[in-house]
Tab-separated table of C-alpha atoms in Angstrom:
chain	number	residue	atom	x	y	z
V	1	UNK	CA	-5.055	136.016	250.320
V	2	UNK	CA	-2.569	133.279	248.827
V	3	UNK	CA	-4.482	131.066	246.363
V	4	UNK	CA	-4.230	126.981	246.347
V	5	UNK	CA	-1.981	126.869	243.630
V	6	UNK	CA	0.187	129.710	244.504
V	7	UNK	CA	0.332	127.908	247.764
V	8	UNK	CA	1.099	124.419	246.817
V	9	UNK	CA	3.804	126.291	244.604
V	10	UNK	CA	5.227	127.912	247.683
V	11	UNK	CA	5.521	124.799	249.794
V	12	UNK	CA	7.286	123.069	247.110
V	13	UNK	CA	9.850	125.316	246.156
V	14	UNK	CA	10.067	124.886	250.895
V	15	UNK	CA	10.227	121.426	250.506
V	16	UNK	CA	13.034	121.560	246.891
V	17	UNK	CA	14.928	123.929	249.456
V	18	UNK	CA	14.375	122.098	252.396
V	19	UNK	CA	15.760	118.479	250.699
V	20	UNK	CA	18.808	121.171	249.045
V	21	UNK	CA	19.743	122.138	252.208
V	22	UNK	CA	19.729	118.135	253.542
V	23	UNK	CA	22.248	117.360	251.182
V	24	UNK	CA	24.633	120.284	251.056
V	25	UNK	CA	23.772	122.413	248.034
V	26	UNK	CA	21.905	125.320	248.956
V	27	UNK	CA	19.403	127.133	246.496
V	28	UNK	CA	19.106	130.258	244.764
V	29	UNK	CA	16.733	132.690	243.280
V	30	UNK	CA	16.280	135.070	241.330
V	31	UNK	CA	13.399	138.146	240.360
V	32	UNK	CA	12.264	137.807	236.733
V	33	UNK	CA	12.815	141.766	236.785
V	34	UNK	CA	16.517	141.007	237.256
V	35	UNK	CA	16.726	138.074	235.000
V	36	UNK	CA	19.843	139.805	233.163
V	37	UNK	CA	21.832	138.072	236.059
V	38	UNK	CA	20.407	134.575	234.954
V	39	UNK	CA	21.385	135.472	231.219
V	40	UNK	CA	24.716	136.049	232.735
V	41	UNK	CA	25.140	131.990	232.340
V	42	UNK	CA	23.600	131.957	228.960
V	43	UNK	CA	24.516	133.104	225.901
V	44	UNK	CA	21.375	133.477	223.761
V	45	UNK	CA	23.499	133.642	220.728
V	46	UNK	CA	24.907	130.200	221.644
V	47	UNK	CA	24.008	127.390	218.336
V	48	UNK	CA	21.093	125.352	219.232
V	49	UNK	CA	20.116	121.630	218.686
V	50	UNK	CA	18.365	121.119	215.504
V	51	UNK	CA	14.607	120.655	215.521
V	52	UNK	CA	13.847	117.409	215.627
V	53	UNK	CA	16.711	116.228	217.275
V	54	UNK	CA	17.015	114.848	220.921
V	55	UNK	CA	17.027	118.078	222.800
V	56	UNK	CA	15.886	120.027	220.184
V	57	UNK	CA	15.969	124.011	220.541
V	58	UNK	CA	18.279	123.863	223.318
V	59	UNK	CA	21.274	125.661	223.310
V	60	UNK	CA	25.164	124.013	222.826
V	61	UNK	CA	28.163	124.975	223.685
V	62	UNK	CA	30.327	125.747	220.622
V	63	UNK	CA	32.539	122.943	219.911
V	64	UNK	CA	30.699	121.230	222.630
V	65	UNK	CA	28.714	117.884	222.620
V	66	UNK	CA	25.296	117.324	223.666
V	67	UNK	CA	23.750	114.765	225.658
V	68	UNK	CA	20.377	113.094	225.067
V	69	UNK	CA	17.675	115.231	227.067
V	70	UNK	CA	15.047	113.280	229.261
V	71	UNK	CA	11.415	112.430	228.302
V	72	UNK	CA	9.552	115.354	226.878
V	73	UNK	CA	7.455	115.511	230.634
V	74	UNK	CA	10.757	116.377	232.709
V	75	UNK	CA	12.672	119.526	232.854
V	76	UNK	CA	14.656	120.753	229.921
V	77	UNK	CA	17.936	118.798	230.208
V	78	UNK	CA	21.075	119.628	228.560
V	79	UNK	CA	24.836	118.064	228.950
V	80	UNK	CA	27.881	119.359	227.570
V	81	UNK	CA	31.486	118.675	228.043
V	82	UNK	CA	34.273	121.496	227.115
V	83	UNK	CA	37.652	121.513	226.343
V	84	UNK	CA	39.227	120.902	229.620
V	85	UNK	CA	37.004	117.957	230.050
V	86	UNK	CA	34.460	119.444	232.911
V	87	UNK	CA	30.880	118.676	232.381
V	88	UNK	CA	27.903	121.141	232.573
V	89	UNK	CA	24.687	119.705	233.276
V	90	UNK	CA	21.700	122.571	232.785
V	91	UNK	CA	18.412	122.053	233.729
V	92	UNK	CA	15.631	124.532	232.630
V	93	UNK	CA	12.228	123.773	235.113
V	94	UNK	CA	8.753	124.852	234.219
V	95	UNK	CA	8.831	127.245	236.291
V	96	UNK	CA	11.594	129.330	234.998
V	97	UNK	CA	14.332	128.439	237.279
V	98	UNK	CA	17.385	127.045	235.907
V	99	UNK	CA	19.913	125.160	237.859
V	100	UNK	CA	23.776	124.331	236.393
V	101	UNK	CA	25.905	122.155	237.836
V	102	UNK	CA	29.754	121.711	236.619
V	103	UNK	CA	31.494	118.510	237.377
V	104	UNK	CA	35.248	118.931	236.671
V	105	UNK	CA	37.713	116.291	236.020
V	106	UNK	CA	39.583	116.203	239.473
V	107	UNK	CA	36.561	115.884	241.319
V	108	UNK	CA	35.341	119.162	241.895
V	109	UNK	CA	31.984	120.887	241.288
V	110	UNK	CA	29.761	124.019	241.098
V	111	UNK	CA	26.347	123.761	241.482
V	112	UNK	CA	24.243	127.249	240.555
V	113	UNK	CA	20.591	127.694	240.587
V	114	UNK	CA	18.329	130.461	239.564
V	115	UNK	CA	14.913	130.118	240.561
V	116	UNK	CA	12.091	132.493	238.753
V	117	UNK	CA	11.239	134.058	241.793
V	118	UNK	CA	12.399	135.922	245.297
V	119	UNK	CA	11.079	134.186	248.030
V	120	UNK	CA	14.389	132.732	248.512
V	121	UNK	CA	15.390	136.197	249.042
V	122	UNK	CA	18.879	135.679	247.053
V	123	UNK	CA	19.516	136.790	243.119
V	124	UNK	CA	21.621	133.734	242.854
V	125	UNK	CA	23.804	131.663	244.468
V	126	UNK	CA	27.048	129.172	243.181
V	127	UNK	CA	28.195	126.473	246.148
V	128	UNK	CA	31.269	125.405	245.207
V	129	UNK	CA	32.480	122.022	246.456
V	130	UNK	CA	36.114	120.758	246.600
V	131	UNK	CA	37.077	117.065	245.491
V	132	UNK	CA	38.046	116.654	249.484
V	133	UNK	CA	34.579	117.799	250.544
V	134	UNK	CA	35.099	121.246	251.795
V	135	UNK	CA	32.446	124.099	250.535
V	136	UNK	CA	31.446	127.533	250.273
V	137	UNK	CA	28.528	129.292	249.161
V	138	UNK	CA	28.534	132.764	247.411
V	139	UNK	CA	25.138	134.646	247.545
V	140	UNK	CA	24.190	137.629	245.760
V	141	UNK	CA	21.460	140.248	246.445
V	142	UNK	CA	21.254	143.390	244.566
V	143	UNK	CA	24.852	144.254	245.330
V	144	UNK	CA	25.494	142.225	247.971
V	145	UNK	CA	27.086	139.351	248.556
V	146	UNK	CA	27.779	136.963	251.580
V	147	UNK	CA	29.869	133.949	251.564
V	148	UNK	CA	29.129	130.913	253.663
V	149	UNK	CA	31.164	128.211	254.707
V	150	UNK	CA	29.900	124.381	254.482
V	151	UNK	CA	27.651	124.710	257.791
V	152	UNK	CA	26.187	127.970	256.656
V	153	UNK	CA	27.589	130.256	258.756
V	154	UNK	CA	28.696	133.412	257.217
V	155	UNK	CA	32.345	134.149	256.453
V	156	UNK	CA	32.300	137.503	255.147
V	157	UNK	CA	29.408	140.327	253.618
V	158	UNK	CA	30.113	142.538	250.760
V	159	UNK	CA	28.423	145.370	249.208
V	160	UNK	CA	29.945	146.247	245.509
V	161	UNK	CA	29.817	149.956	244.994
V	162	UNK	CA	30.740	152.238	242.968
V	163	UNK	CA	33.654	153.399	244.656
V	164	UNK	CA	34.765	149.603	244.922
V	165	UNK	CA	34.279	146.494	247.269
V	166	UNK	CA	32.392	147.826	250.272
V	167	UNK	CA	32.594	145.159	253.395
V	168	UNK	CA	29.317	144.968	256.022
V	169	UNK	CA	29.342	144.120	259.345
V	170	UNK	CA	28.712	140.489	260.209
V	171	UNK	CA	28.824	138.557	263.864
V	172	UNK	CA	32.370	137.018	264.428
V	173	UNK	CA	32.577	133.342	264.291
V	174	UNK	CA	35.509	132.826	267.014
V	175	UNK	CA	35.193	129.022	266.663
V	176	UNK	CA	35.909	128.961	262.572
V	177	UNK	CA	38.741	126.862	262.152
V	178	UNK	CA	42.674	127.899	260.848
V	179	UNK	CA	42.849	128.198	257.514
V	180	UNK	CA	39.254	129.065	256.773
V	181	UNK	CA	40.444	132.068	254.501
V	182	UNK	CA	42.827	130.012	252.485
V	183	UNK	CA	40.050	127.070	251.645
V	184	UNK	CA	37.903	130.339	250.971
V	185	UNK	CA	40.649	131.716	248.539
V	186	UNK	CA	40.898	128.482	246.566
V	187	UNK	CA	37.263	127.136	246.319
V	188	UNK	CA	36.650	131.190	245.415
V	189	UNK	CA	39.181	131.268	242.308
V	190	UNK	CA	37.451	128.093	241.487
V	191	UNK	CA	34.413	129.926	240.847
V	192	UNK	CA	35.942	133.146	238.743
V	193	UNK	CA	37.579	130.599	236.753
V	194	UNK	CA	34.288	129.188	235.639
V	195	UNK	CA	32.341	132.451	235.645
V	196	UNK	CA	35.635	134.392	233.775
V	197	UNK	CA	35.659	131.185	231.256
V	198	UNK	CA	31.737	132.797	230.381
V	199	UNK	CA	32.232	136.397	229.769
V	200	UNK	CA	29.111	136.894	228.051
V	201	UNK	CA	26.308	139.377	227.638
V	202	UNK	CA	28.548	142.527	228.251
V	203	UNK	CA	29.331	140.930	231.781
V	204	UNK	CA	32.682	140.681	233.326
V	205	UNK	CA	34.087	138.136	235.955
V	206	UNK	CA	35.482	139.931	238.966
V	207	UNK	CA	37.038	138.807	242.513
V	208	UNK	CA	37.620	141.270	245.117
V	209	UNK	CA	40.264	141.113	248.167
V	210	UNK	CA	40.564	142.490	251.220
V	211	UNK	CA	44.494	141.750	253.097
V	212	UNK	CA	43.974	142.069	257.488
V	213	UNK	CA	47.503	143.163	258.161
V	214	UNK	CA	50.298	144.203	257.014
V	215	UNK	CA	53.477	142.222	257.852
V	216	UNK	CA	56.840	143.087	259.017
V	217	UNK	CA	58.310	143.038	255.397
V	218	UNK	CA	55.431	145.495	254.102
V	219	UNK	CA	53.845	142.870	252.437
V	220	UNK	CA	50.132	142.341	252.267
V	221	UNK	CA	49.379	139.172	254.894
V	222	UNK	CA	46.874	136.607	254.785
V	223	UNK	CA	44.577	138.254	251.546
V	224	UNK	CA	41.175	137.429	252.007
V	225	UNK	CA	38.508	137.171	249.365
V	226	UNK	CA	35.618	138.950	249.577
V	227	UNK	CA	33.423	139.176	246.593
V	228	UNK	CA	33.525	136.612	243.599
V	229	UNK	CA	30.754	137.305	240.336
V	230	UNK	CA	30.052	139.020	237.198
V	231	UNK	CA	29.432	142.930	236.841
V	232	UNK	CA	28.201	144.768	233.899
V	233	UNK	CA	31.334	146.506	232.026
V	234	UNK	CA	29.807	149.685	232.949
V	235	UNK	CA	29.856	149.046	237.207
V	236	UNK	CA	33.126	147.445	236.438
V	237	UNK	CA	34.457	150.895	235.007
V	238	UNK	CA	32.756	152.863	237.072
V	239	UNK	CA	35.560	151.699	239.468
V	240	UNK	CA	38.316	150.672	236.746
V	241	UNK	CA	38.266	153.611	234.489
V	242	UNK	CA	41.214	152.307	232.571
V	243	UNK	CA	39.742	149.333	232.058
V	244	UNK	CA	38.993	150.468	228.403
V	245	UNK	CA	42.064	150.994	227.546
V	246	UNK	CA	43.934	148.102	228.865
V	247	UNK	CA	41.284	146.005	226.597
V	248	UNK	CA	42.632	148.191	223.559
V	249	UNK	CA	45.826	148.089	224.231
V	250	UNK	CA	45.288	144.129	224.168
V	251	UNK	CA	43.410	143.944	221.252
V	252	UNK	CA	45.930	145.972	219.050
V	253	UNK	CA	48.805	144.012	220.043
V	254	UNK	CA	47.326	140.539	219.326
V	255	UNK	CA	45.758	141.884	216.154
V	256	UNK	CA	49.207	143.236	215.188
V	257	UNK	CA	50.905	139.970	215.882
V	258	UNK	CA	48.301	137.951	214.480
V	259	UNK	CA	48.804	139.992	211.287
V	260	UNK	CA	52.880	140.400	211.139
V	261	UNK	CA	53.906	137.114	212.676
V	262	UNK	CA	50.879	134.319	212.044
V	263	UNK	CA	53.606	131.688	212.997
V	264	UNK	CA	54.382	132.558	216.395
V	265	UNK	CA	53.970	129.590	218.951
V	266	UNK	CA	51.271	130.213	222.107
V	267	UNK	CA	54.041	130.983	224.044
V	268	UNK	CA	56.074	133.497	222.045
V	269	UNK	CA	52.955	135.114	221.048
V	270	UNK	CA	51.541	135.566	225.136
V	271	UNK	CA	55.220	137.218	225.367
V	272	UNK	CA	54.853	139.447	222.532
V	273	UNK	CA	51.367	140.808	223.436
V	274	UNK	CA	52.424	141.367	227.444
V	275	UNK	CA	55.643	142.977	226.136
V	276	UNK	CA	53.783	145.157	223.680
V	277	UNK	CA	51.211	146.134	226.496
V	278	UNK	CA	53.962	146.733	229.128
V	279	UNK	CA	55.396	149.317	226.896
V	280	UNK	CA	52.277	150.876	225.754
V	281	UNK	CA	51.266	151.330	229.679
V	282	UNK	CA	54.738	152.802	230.332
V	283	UNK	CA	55.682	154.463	233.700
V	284	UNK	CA	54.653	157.980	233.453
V	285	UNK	CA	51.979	157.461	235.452
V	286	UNK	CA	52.187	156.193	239.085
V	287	UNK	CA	48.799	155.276	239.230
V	288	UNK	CA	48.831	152.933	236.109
V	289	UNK	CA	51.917	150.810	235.485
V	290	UNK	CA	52.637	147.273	234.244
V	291	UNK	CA	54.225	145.040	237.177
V	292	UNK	CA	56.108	141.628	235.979
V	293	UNK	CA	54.636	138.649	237.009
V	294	UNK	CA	57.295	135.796	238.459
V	295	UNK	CA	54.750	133.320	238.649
V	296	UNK	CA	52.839	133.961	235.632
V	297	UNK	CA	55.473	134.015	233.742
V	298	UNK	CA	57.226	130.387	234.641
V	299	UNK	CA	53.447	128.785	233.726
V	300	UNK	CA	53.906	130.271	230.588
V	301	UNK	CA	57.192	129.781	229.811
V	302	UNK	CA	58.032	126.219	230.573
V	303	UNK	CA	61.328	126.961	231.836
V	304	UNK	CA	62.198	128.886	228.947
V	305	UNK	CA	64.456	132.232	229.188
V	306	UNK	CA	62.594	135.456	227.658
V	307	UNK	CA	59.415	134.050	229.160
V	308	UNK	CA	57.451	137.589	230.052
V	309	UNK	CA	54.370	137.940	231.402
V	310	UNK	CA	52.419	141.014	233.574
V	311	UNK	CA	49.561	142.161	235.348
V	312	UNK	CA	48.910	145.998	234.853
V	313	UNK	CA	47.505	148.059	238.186
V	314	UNK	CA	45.130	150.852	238.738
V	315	UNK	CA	45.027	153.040	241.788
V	316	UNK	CA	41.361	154.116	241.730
V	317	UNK	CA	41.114	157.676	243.392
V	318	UNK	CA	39.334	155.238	246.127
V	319	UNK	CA	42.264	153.487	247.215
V	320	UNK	CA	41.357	150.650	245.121
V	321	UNK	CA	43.952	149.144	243.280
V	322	UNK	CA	41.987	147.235	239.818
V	323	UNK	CA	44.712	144.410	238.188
V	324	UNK	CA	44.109	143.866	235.090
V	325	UNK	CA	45.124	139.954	234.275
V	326	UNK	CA	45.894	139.772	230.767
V	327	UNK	CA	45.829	136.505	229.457
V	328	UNK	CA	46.391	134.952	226.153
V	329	UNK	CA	46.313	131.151	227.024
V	330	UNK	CA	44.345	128.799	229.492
V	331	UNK	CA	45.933	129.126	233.042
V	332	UNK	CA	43.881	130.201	235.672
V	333	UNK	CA	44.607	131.889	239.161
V	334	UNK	CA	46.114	130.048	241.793
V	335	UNK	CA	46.349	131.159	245.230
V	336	UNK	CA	50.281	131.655	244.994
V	337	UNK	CA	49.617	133.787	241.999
V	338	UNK	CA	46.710	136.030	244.675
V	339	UNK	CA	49.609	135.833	247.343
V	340	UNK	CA	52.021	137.702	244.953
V	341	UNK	CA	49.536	140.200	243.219
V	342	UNK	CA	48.775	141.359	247.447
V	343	UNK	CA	52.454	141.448	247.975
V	344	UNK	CA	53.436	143.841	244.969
V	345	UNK	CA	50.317	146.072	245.732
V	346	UNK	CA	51.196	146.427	249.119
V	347	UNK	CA	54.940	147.067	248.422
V	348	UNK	CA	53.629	149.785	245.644
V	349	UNK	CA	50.530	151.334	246.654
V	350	UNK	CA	50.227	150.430	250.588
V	351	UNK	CA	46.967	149.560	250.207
V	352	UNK	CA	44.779	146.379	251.189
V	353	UNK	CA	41.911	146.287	248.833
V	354	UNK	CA	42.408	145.299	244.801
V	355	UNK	CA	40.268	143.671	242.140
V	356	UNK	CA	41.422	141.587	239.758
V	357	UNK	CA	39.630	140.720	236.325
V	358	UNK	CA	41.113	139.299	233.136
V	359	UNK	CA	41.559	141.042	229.992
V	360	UNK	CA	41.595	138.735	227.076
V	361	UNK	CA	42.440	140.193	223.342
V	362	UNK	CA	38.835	140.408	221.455
């Protein structure tokens, strides 16, 4: 038998969803048991407001300034603004569930709630929306996710295994509009941007594509995504066994340079550390080799000649091909950048499933 208050709690967390829903974001929740995924936003180590202070006892970003919280009565409130100018507005509710919405500078935003229990039936869900309106939801449960477009009909289910990126049946939508995927691609790389940007906890930002065809050339066509969030390191490696070492490899080449050649600009030094990790990689191995990035390496180089940059691949023994996306400076993925990853891992591997995750020096 459901008690009055557990029943006036039940019809308003209906009613938050309900009004949610009205306006476009959809809701989230997530079992206390499973609360590790919430943390996966916060860093508990992160400084906190003074005592005494507006906001006191809340947590800040570092480097990263705070806004004055509401009335002691409302919600735990927090603002802060990073370095590429997008602002993150967290709200901590009574009840334990947590909502965080970024606002970015071009118009953008990600709005991602965490409620303290499951009757919503999800873990958590990000809705991502695009400065010209467009949307799409990414829901996680257990393992599984499912992506939604703007109306809430389901693009795409995906189970993360252990042997990689599993996908589950869904009911065809034949009356989804061209270039679905695409918006899909873009608003999803939106998302690991902001979830790769807080690597915390042990956790790791991942996205996952799946290509439909083949074209005449070889190539990968049309890469779709399929799974967008954070994994511990240990289900990321449980897939990416190299993943280890491609972090190592990256550490001792920027702590190397760091050392030898404090001087270096950003852009020399990005060069150094790919070079050093290209080399390190080798090409014994056919299953692990360092590819050169075109793309990545015009961002970084500003039109200048000696400009290198790479990804490094993994053939799992699933067929899974992990890229490792080292990075040294602030560029993020772009869906030209996904269009040639599918290309060279079709042309190499003649495969249509790969992961990609980035691998920062430490």
């Amino acid at each position: 038998m459901i008690e009055p208050n557990e029943r006036a709690a039940l019809a308003a967390r209906q009613m938050l969803l309900a009004r949610a829903m009205r306006i476009g974001w959809l809701g989230v929740s997530i079992d206390v048991a499973r609360m590790r995924l919430a943390l996966r936003q916060f860093n508990p180590e992160q400084p906190r407001v003074p005592a005494g202070q507006s906001g006191g006892g809340q947590w800040t970003g570092e480097g990263d300034t705070v806004a004055p919280t509401p009335a002691a009565d409302s919600p735990a409130r927090e603002v802060t603004t990073d370095a590429s100018g997008a602002t993150v507005e967290t709200t901590r509710r009574p009840d334990g569930s947590i909502v965080a919405t970024t606002h970015n500078p071009d118009g953008s935003a990600i709005r991602s709630e965490y409620a303290a229990s499951r009757t919503a039936g999800y873990d958590e869900r990000h809705v991502v929306m695009a400065a010209d309106g467009a949307s799409r939801s990414f829901e996680t449960e257990g393992n599984v996710q499912t992506i939604r477009d703007g109306a809430g009909r389901v693009l795409s289910r995906t189970e993360w295994t252990p042997a990689g990126p599993e996908a589950q049946p869904v009911v065809q939508q034949a009356y989804l509009q061209p270039g679905v995927g695409a918006k899909t691609v873009e608003l999803g790389l939106m998302l690991y941007g902001a979830l790769a940007g807080r690597n915390v906890g042990g956790t790791q930002a991942v996205a996952a594509f799946n290509s439909r065809e083949y074209s005449s050339s070889g190539n990968i066509a049309d890469p779709q995504l399929s799974f967008v969030g954070r994994l511990t390191q240990q289900e990321l490696d449980d897939l990416c066994e190299r993943r280890g070492d491609v972090q190592a490899m990256t550490n001792e080449a920027a702590k190397y340079y760091r050392r030898e050649h404090p001087d270096m600009s950003p852009q020399n030094f990005g060069t150094a550390v790919h070079a050093a990790v290209a080399r390190e990689v080798g090409k014994s191995d056919p299953d692990f080799r360092a590819e050169f990035s075109l793309i990545k390496s015009e961002e970084a180089g500003y039109g200048q000649l000696g400009s290198i940059r790479i990804d490094v691949f993994e053939r799992t023994k699933n067929d899974v091909v992990c890229v490792y996306d080292i990075k040294t400076g602030q560029s993020g993925l772009t869906s030209a950048r996904i269009a040639e990853i599918a290309g060279n891992v079709a042309s190499i591997y003649r495969t249509k499933r790969f992961t990609i995750t980035e691998i920062r020096p430490e």
